Coordinates of C-alpha atoms and ligand atoms in Angstrom, one line a residue:
M1 CA 60.1 160.9 101.5
I2 CA 59.8 157.5 99.8
E3 CA 57.4 154.7 100.6
L4 CA 58.6 151.7 102.7
Q5 CA 58.1 149.3 99.8
Q6 CA 60.4 151.4 97.6
A7 CA 63.1 151.4 100.2
Q8 CA 62.8 147.6 100.6
E9 CA 63.1 147.2 96.8
I10 CA 66.2 149.3 96.7
V11 CA 67.7 147.1 99.4
L12 CA 66.6 143.7 98.0
S13 CA 67.6 144.4 94.4
N14 CA 71.2 144.7 95.7
I15 CA 71.2 141.6 97.8
T16 CA 72.0 138.1 96.5
Q17 CA 72.1 134.7 98.1
L18 CA 75.4 133.9 99.8
P19 CA 77.5 131.1 98.3
I20 CA 76.7 127.5 98.8
T21 CA 78.9 125.6 101.2
I22 CA 79.2 122.1 102.7
V23 CA 78.5 122.3 106.4
P24 CA 78.6 119.5 109.1
L25 CA 75.0 118.5 110.0
A26 CA 75.5 119.7 113.6
E27 CA 76.1 123.2 112.4
C28 CA 73.2 123.3 110.0
D29 CA 70.5 124.4 112.4
G30 CA 68.7 127.4 110.9
L31 CA 70.4 127.3 107.6
L32 CA 68.7 126.6 104.2
T33 CA 69.2 123.7 101.9
A34 CA 70.8 124.6 98.6
T35 CA 69.5 121.5 96.8
E36 CA 66.6 119.2 97.2
I37 CA 67.1 116.2 99.4
K38 CA 65.9 112.8 98.5
S39 CA 66.1 109.8 100.8
A40 CA 68.6 107.1 99.7
E41 CA 67.3 104.7 102.4
S42 CA 64.1 103.6 104.0
I43 CA 63.2 104.5 107.6
P44 CA 62.7 102.3 109.5
P45 CA 65.3 100.2 107.6
F46 CA 63.6 97.0 108.7
D47 CA 60.3 95.8 110.2
N48 CA 60.6 96.1 113.9
T49 CA 58.5 96.1 117.1
A50 CA 57.0 99.1 118.7
V51 CA 56.7 97.5 122.1
D52 CA 58.4 95.0 124.4
G53 CA 56.6 91.7 124.0
F54 CA 56.4 88.5 121.9
A55 CA 56.7 88.2 118.2
L56 CA 53.9 86.0 116.7
N57 CA 52.6 84.6 113.5
F58 CA 49.2 86.2 112.8
D59 CA 47.7 83.2 111.0
A60 CA 48.5 81.0 114.1
V61 CA 46.9 83.5 116.4
A62 CA 43.9 83.9 114.1
S63 CA 43.4 80.2 114.1
G64 CA 42.7 80.4 117.8
K65 CA 46.1 79.3 119.2
R66 CA 46.9 81.0 122.5
E67 CA 50.0 79.1 123.7
F68 CA 53.4 79.3 122.1
E69 CA 56.8 77.9 123.1
I70 CA 59.4 80.7 123.8
V71 CA 62.5 79.8 121.8
G72 CA 64.7 82.9 122.2
T73 CA 65.1 86.6 122.8
I74 CA 65.8 89.4 120.3
A75 CA 67.1 92.7 121.7
A76 CA 67.4 96.0 119.8
G77 CA 70.6 95.8 117.8
D78 CA 70.4 92.0 117.3
P79 CA 70.1 90.7 113.8
G80 CA 66.9 88.9 114.6
D81 CA 67.7 85.6 112.9
I82 CA 65.6 83.3 115.0
P83 CA 62.9 82.2 112.5
L84 CA 59.4 81.4 114.0
E85 CA 57.5 78.3 113.5
P86 CA 53.7 78.3 113.8
S87 CA 54.0 77.0 117.4
T88 CA 56.9 79.2 118.6
T89 CA 57.4 82.8 119.7
V90 CA 60.4 84.9 120.7
R91 CA 60.7 87.6 123.3
I92 CA 61.3 90.9 121.5
M93 CA 62.4 94.3 122.7
T94 CA 61.3 97.7 121.3
G95 CA 63.2 98.5 118.1
A96 CA 64.4 94.9 117.6
P97 CA 63.9 93.4 114.1
L98 CA 60.9 91.1 113.6
P99 CA 62.1 87.5 113.0
A100 CA 61.1 85.7 109.8
G101 CA 57.6 84.3 110.1
A102 CA 56.4 87.0 112.6
D103 CA 53.8 89.6 111.6
C104 CA 52.4 90.8 114.9
V105 CA 53.6 91.5 118.4
L106 CA 51.9 90.9 121.7
M107 CA 52.6 93.5 124.4
V108 CA 54.4 92.0 127.4
E109 CA 51.6 93.5 129.6
D110 CA 49.1 91.1 128.0
S111 CA 51.3 88.0 128.4
K112 CA 51.7 85.1 130.9
V113 CA 54.8 83.0 131.0
S114 CA 55.0 79.5 132.6
D115 CA 57.5 76.6 132.6
R116 CA 56.6 73.0 131.8
S117 CA 58.8 70.0 131.4
G118 CA 61.9 72.1 131.0
K119 CA 60.4 74.4 128.4
T120 CA 59.0 78.0 128.7
Y121 CA 55.6 78.9 127.3
L122 CA 53.7 82.1 126.5
S123 CA 50.0 82.2 126.9
F124 CA 47.4 85.0 126.5
D125 CA 43.7 85.4 126.2
R126 CA 43.2 88.1 123.5
T127 CA 43.2 88.3 119.8
L128 CA 45.7 90.3 117.7
S129 CA 45.4 92.1 114.4
K130 CA 47.8 91.6 111.6
L131 CA 50.9 93.9 111.9
E132 CA 49.8 94.9 115.4
N133 CA 52.7 96.8 117.1
V134 CA 54.8 96.4 113.9
R135 CA 56.7 99.4 112.5
G136 CA 57.0 98.5 108.9
T137 CA 60.1 99.1 106.7
G138 CA 59.8 102.6 105.1
S139 CA 56.6 103.5 107.1
D140 CA 58.3 106.8 108.1
I141 CA 60.4 107.5 105.0
R142 CA 60.4 105.6 101.7
K143 CA 63.7 105.1 99.8
G144 CA 63.7 107.7 96.9
Q145 CA 61.2 110.0 98.6
L146 CA 61.6 113.8 98.1
L147 CA 62.1 114.9 101.7
F148 CA 63.0 118.6 101.5
P149 CA 63.0 120.9 98.5
A150 CA 65.8 123.4 98.0
N151 CA 65.6 126.5 100.2
T152 CA 64.1 124.6 103.2
Q153 CA 65.2 126.1 106.5
L154 CA 66.5 123.4 108.7
F155 CA 65.2 123.1 112.2
P156 CA 66.1 120.4 114.8
G157 CA 63.5 118.0 113.5
H158 CA 65.1 118.2 110.0
L159 CA 68.5 117.5 111.5
G160 CA 67.1 114.3 113.1
V161 CA 65.7 113.1 109.8
L162 CA 69.0 113.7 108.0
A163 CA 71.0 112.0 110.7
S164 CA 68.7 109.0 110.5
L165 CA 69.6 108.7 106.8
G166 CA 73.3 108.8 107.6
I167 CA 73.8 112.3 106.1
H168 CA 76.6 114.0 108.1
E169 CA 77.2 117.1 106.0
L170 CA 75.0 119.1 103.7
S171 CA 75.0 121.6 100.9
V172 CA 73.5 124.8 102.4
F173 CA 73.6 128.6 101.9
K174 CA 76.4 130.1 104.0
R175 CA 75.4 131.5 107.3
P176 CA 75.8 135.3 107.0
R177 CA 78.4 137.0 109.2
V178 CA 76.6 140.2 110.1
G179 CA 78.9 143.0 111.5
V180 CA 77.3 145.3 114.0
I181 CA 78.8 148.8 114.6
S182 CA 77.6 151.6 116.9
T183 CA 78.6 155.1 115.9
G184 CA 78.6 158.1 118.2
S185 CA 81.0 160.0 120.4
E186 CA 78.5 159.9 123.3
L187 CA 78.6 156.1 123.5
S188 CA 80.3 154.5 126.5
N189 CA 81.1 150.8 126.5
D190 CA 82.2 150.1 130.1
S191 CA 80.1 149.6 133.2
G192 CA 81.8 152.4 135.1
P193 CA 80.2 155.8 135.8
L194 CA 79.2 157.8 132.8
L195 CA 81.1 161.0 132.0
P196 CA 79.0 164.1 131.4
G197 CA 77.1 163.8 128.1
Q198 CA 77.7 160.1 127.8
I199 CA 75.1 157.3 127.4
R200 CA 75.7 153.6 127.1
D201 CA 75.5 151.8 123.8
S202 CA 72.3 149.8 123.7
N203 CA 71.9 149.4 120.0
R204 CA 74.7 146.8 119.6
P205 CA 73.4 144.2 121.9
T206 CA 69.8 144.6 120.6
L207 CA 70.9 144.4 116.9
M208 CA 73.2 141.4 117.6
G209 CA 70.4 139.6 119.3
L210 CA 68.0 140.3 116.4
V211 CA 70.7 139.0 114.0
K212 CA 70.9 135.8 116.0
E213 CA 67.1 135.4 115.9
V214 CA 67.2 135.3 112.1
G215 CA 69.8 132.6 112.2
A216 CA 72.8 134.6 111.1
T217 CA 76.0 135.1 113.0
P218 CA 76.4 138.5 114.7
V219 CA 80.0 139.9 114.7
D220 CA 80.6 142.5 117.4
L221 CA 82.5 145.4 115.8
G222 CA 82.3 147.7 118.8
T223 CA 81.6 151.4 119.0
V224 CA 83.2 154.1 116.9
E225 CA 83.5 157.8 117.7
D226 CA 82.3 160.5 115.3
D227 CA 85.7 160.8 113.9
P228 CA 86.3 160.6 110.1
S229 CA 89.4 158.5 110.2
K230 CA 88.2 156.1 112.8
L231 CA 84.9 155.7 111.0
R232 CA 86.7 155.0 107.7
E233 CA 88.9 152.4 109.3
S234 CA 86.0 150.7 111.0
F235 CA 83.8 150.5 107.9
L236 CA 86.7 149.2 105.7
Q237 CA 87.5 146.5 108.3
A238 CA 83.8 145.6 108.6
A239 CA 83.2 145.4 104.9
A240 CA 86.4 143.2 104.5
T241 CA 85.5 140.7 107.2
C242 CA 81.7 140.4 107.1
D243 CA 79.0 139.5 104.6
V244 CA 76.9 142.4 105.6
V245 CA 77.3 145.4 108.0
L246 CA 74.8 147.1 110.2
S247 CA 75.8 150.4 111.5
S248 CA 73.6 152.6 113.8
G249 CA 73.7 156.3 114.3
G250 CA 74.9 159.2 112.1
V251 CA 72.4 158.8 109.3
S252 CA 70.3 161.8 110.0
V253 CA 71.4 165.4 109.6
G254 CA 73.4 166.2 112.7
D255 CA 76.6 168.4 112.6
F256 CA 78.9 165.5 113.5
D257 CA 77.3 162.9 111.2
Y258 CA 80.6 162.1 109.4
T259 CA 79.1 158.7 108.7
K260 CA 77.5 160.1 105.6
Q261 CA 80.7 161.5 104.2
I262 CA 82.7 158.4 104.9
L263 CA 80.1 156.0 103.6
D264 CA 79.6 158.0 100.4
D265 CA 83.4 157.9 99.9
L266 CA 83.9 154.2 100.6
S267 CA 80.9 153.2 98.6
H268 CA 82.0 155.3 95.6
G269 CA 78.8 157.2 95.8
T270 CA 76.5 154.2 95.7
M271 CA 74.9 154.9 99.1
S272 CA 71.3 155.8 99.0
W273 CA 70.3 158.2 101.8
M274 CA 66.6 157.8 102.3
Q275 CA 63.8 159.4 104.2
I276 CA 61.2 156.7 104.5
A277 CA 57.6 157.5 105.1
I278 CA 57.4 155.5 108.3
K279 CA 57.5 156.2 112.0
P280 CA 59.7 155.4 113.7
A281 CA 62.8 154.8 111.6
K282 CA 62.5 157.5 109.0
P283 CA 66.2 158.1 108.2
F284 CA 67.9 155.1 106.6
A285 CA 70.9 154.5 104.4
F286 CA 72.0 151.6 102.2
G287 CA 74.8 150.9 99.8
L288 CA 77.7 148.7 99.0
I289 CA 81.4 148.9 100.0
G290 CA 82.9 146.7 97.4
S291 CA 80.3 143.9 97.3
T292 CA 79.4 144.1 101.0
P293 CA 76.0 145.6 101.7
I294 CA 76.0 148.3 104.4
F295 CA 73.0 149.3 106.3
G296 CA 72.9 152.7 108.0
L297 CA 70.3 152.4 110.6
P298 CA 69.1 155.4 112.7
G299 CA 70.6 155.9 116.1
N300 CA 67.5 156.1 118.3
P301 CA 67.2 152.7 119.9
V302 CA 63.6 152.0 118.8
S303 CA 64.2 153.3 115.3
S304 CA 67.3 151.1 114.8
A305 CA 65.3 148.0 115.9
V306 CA 62.3 148.8 113.7
S307 CA 64.6 149.7 110.8
F308 CA 66.3 146.3 111.2
E309 CA 62.9 144.5 111.2
L310 CA 61.7 146.2 108.1
L311 CA 64.8 146.6 106.0
A312 CA 67.8 144.6 107.3
R313 CA 66.0 141.4 108.3
P314 CA 64.5 140.7 104.9
A315 CA 67.9 141.3 103.3
I316 CA 69.6 138.9 105.7
K317 CA 66.9 136.3 105.0
K318 CA 67.5 136.7 101.3
M319 CA 71.2 136.1 101.8
M320 CA 70.4 133.0 103.7
G321 CA 68.4 131.6 100.8
H322 CA 64.9 132.3 102.0
L323 CA 62.4 132.7 99.2
G324 CA 59.8 134.6 101.3
V325 CA 61.6 137.3 103.3
F326 CA 58.8 139.4 104.8
R327 CA 56.7 138.5 107.8
T328 CA 53.1 138.0 107.1
P329 CA 51.0 140.5 109.1
I330 CA 48.2 138.9 111.1
L331 CA 44.9 140.6 111.9
A332 CA 44.7 141.4 115.6
I333 CA 42.0 143.1 117.7
A334 CA 42.9 146.4 119.3
D335 CA 42.2 146.2 123.1
A336 CA 42.7 150.0 123.3
D337 CA 42.5 152.9 120.9
L338 CA 45.6 153.1 118.6
R339 CA 45.4 156.8 118.0
R340 CA 47.8 158.8 115.7
R341 CA 47.9 162.0 113.7
A342 CA 47.8 162.1 109.9
D343 CA 51.4 162.8 108.7
D344 CA 51.6 160.8 105.5
K345 CA 53.6 158.1 107.2
L346 CA 52.9 154.5 108.0
H347 CA 53.2 154.1 111.8
F348 CA 54.5 151.0 113.5
L349 CA 53.3 151.0 117.1
R350 CA 54.9 148.9 119.7
V351 CA 52.2 146.7 121.1
T352 CA 51.9 143.7 123.4
A353 CA 50.1 140.9 121.7
K354 CA 48.4 138.0 123.5
I355 CA 46.0 135.2 122.6
E356 CA 42.8 135.8 124.5
S357 CA 40.0 133.4 125.4
D358 CA 38.2 134.1 122.2
G359 CA 41.1 132.4 120.4
R360 CA 42.1 135.7 118.7
I361 CA 45.2 137.7 119.0
H362 CA 44.7 141.0 120.8
V363 CA 47.0 143.9 121.0
E364 CA 47.6 146.7 123.5
P365 CA 49.9 149.7 122.8
Q366 CA 52.8 150.4 125.0
P367 CA 52.4 153.6 126.9
G368 CA 55.4 155.4 125.3
Q369 CA 55.9 155.4 121.5
S370 CA 58.8 157.8 121.1
S371 CA 61.8 156.4 119.4
H372 CA 64.1 156.9 122.3
L373 CA 62.0 154.8 124.7
L374 CA 63.9 151.7 125.1
Y375 CA 62.0 150.2 127.9
S376 CA 58.7 150.0 126.0
M377 CA 60.5 148.1 123.3
S378 CA 61.4 145.4 125.8
N379 CA 57.7 145.0 126.8
S380 CA 56.4 144.7 123.3
N381 CA 56.4 141.6 121.1
A382 CA 54.7 143.0 118.0
L383 CA 54.3 146.0 115.8
A384 CA 50.8 147.2 114.9
I385 CA 50.7 148.7 111.4
V386 CA 48.7 151.9 111.5
P387 CA 48.2 153.6 108.1
N388 CA 48.0 157.3 107.6
G389 CA 44.9 158.8 109.3
Q390 CA 43.4 159.0 112.8
G391 CA 44.3 155.4 113.9
Y392 CA 42.1 152.6 115.2
K393 CA 39.5 152.4 117.9
V394 CA 39.2 149.7 120.5
G395 CA 37.7 146.6 119.0
D396 CA 39.0 147.3 115.4
E397 CA 41.1 144.8 113.5
V398 CA 44.7 145.8 113.0
E399 CA 47.4 144.4 110.8
T400 CA 50.2 143.4 113.1
L401 CA 53.7 142.0 112.7
L402 CA 54.3 139.4 115.4
L403 CA 58.0 139.7 116.2
R404 CA 58.1 136.5 118.4
N405 CA 56.0 133.4 118.8
L406 CA 53.3 134.0 121.4
Ligands
AMP501 P1 72.0 159.8 115.6 O1 71.2 159.0 114.6 O2 73.5 159.4 115.6 O3 71.8 161.2 115.4 O4 71.5 159.4 117.1 C1 70.1 159.6 117.4 C2 69.9 159.4 118.9 O5 70.2 158.0 119.2 C3 70.8 160.1 119.8 O6 70.1 160.5 120.9 C4 71.9 159.2 120.1 O7 72.6 159.5 121.3 C5 71.1 157.9 120.2 N1 72.0 156.7 119.9 C6 72.8 156.6 118.8 N2 73.4 155.5 118.8 C7 73.1 154.8 120.0 C8 73.4 153.6 120.6 N3 74.3 152.8 120.0 N4 72.8 153.2 121.7 C9 71.9 154.1 122.3 N5 71.6 155.3 121.8 C10 72.1 155.7 120.7
MG502 MG1 75.2 160.1 116.3

């Protein structure tokens, strides 16, 4: 058996960032910037009003003047070329540019408007501060400012910033196409009754969902029987059309595990067949077909998901341009005993994590921890890391990987 860290090093030392491509902004969500991004413009691009109201000259208001003649209206989108004089004001709508001579805005809620001798006047009975309700040029983003360093993952908020600067396409690391194959002659794909000995393929939807969660594109490559020529054809096709391939099943030592033979052959003997000192997910294989990384994940549903989390996910993140690829464990409080036997392995227990009233994250183990128990996986959102030994007692602090935001 090898340590988990050693297996992770074998994988990551064979993984490189995918090529840089230019992608339309609308498709950049979740991708990472390939270069730093500086702002070529100021945001807001001009001084404008934060409220509907009246644009005023601060010095005039400060001198005690409370009545101004209304000489026009500036809507959002207008150029705003109605210069103020000390005795005049203009109606102004949120987002509209401040006219020359204005440096504060009175909210419409504080105003009174009246007509006299064919003219319209604003009056009010409060003071204003300089720049009140004014959104200054560049108060959000300054021209020339470094916005995002290279290797920044883009979330919807980033896309808004880039769009506000007129950036419509971007240099990013390619989004990995991750092929997902299930192997095993027992696997059925349709919703009809199962034949004797068959089970339904549950790994593929799970792994494809996990791939999507990382921000990569899952490619459904179906199920393949334990048949050497079919396996060979599937893996060749997968390696040719995807940036990385995840296969589940056939990596342990069963009689019909032809996967080993085929992958050894296609990878020209570069596959590493590992027994990792973890539970679940002990068997694991990794290698390259051509330059395409191939992950041989165990077949048991829980093992394949845990193997993905610990070995494939960091690799996909590296391909995407992430600099940090591992989740940072948090310290949670065990709300029940997390017992185990000493077996020289690092255990990953499926737990349900919750924030409790003390503000801390607490974890409770799922009742079933065997690697075939699918249902307990659906009810857990975290993995408690339990080192070799007897486990933890209720109240102990436990290193935990949060698989989802709470
Ligand atoms: P294997 O690693 O191929 O020996 O499979 C280990 C166990 O996982 C067996 O009980 C398989 O039937 C089961 N298994 C393998 N692949 C899948 C899958 N795609 N969906 C559900 N169970 C699977
Ligand atoms: Mg199998």
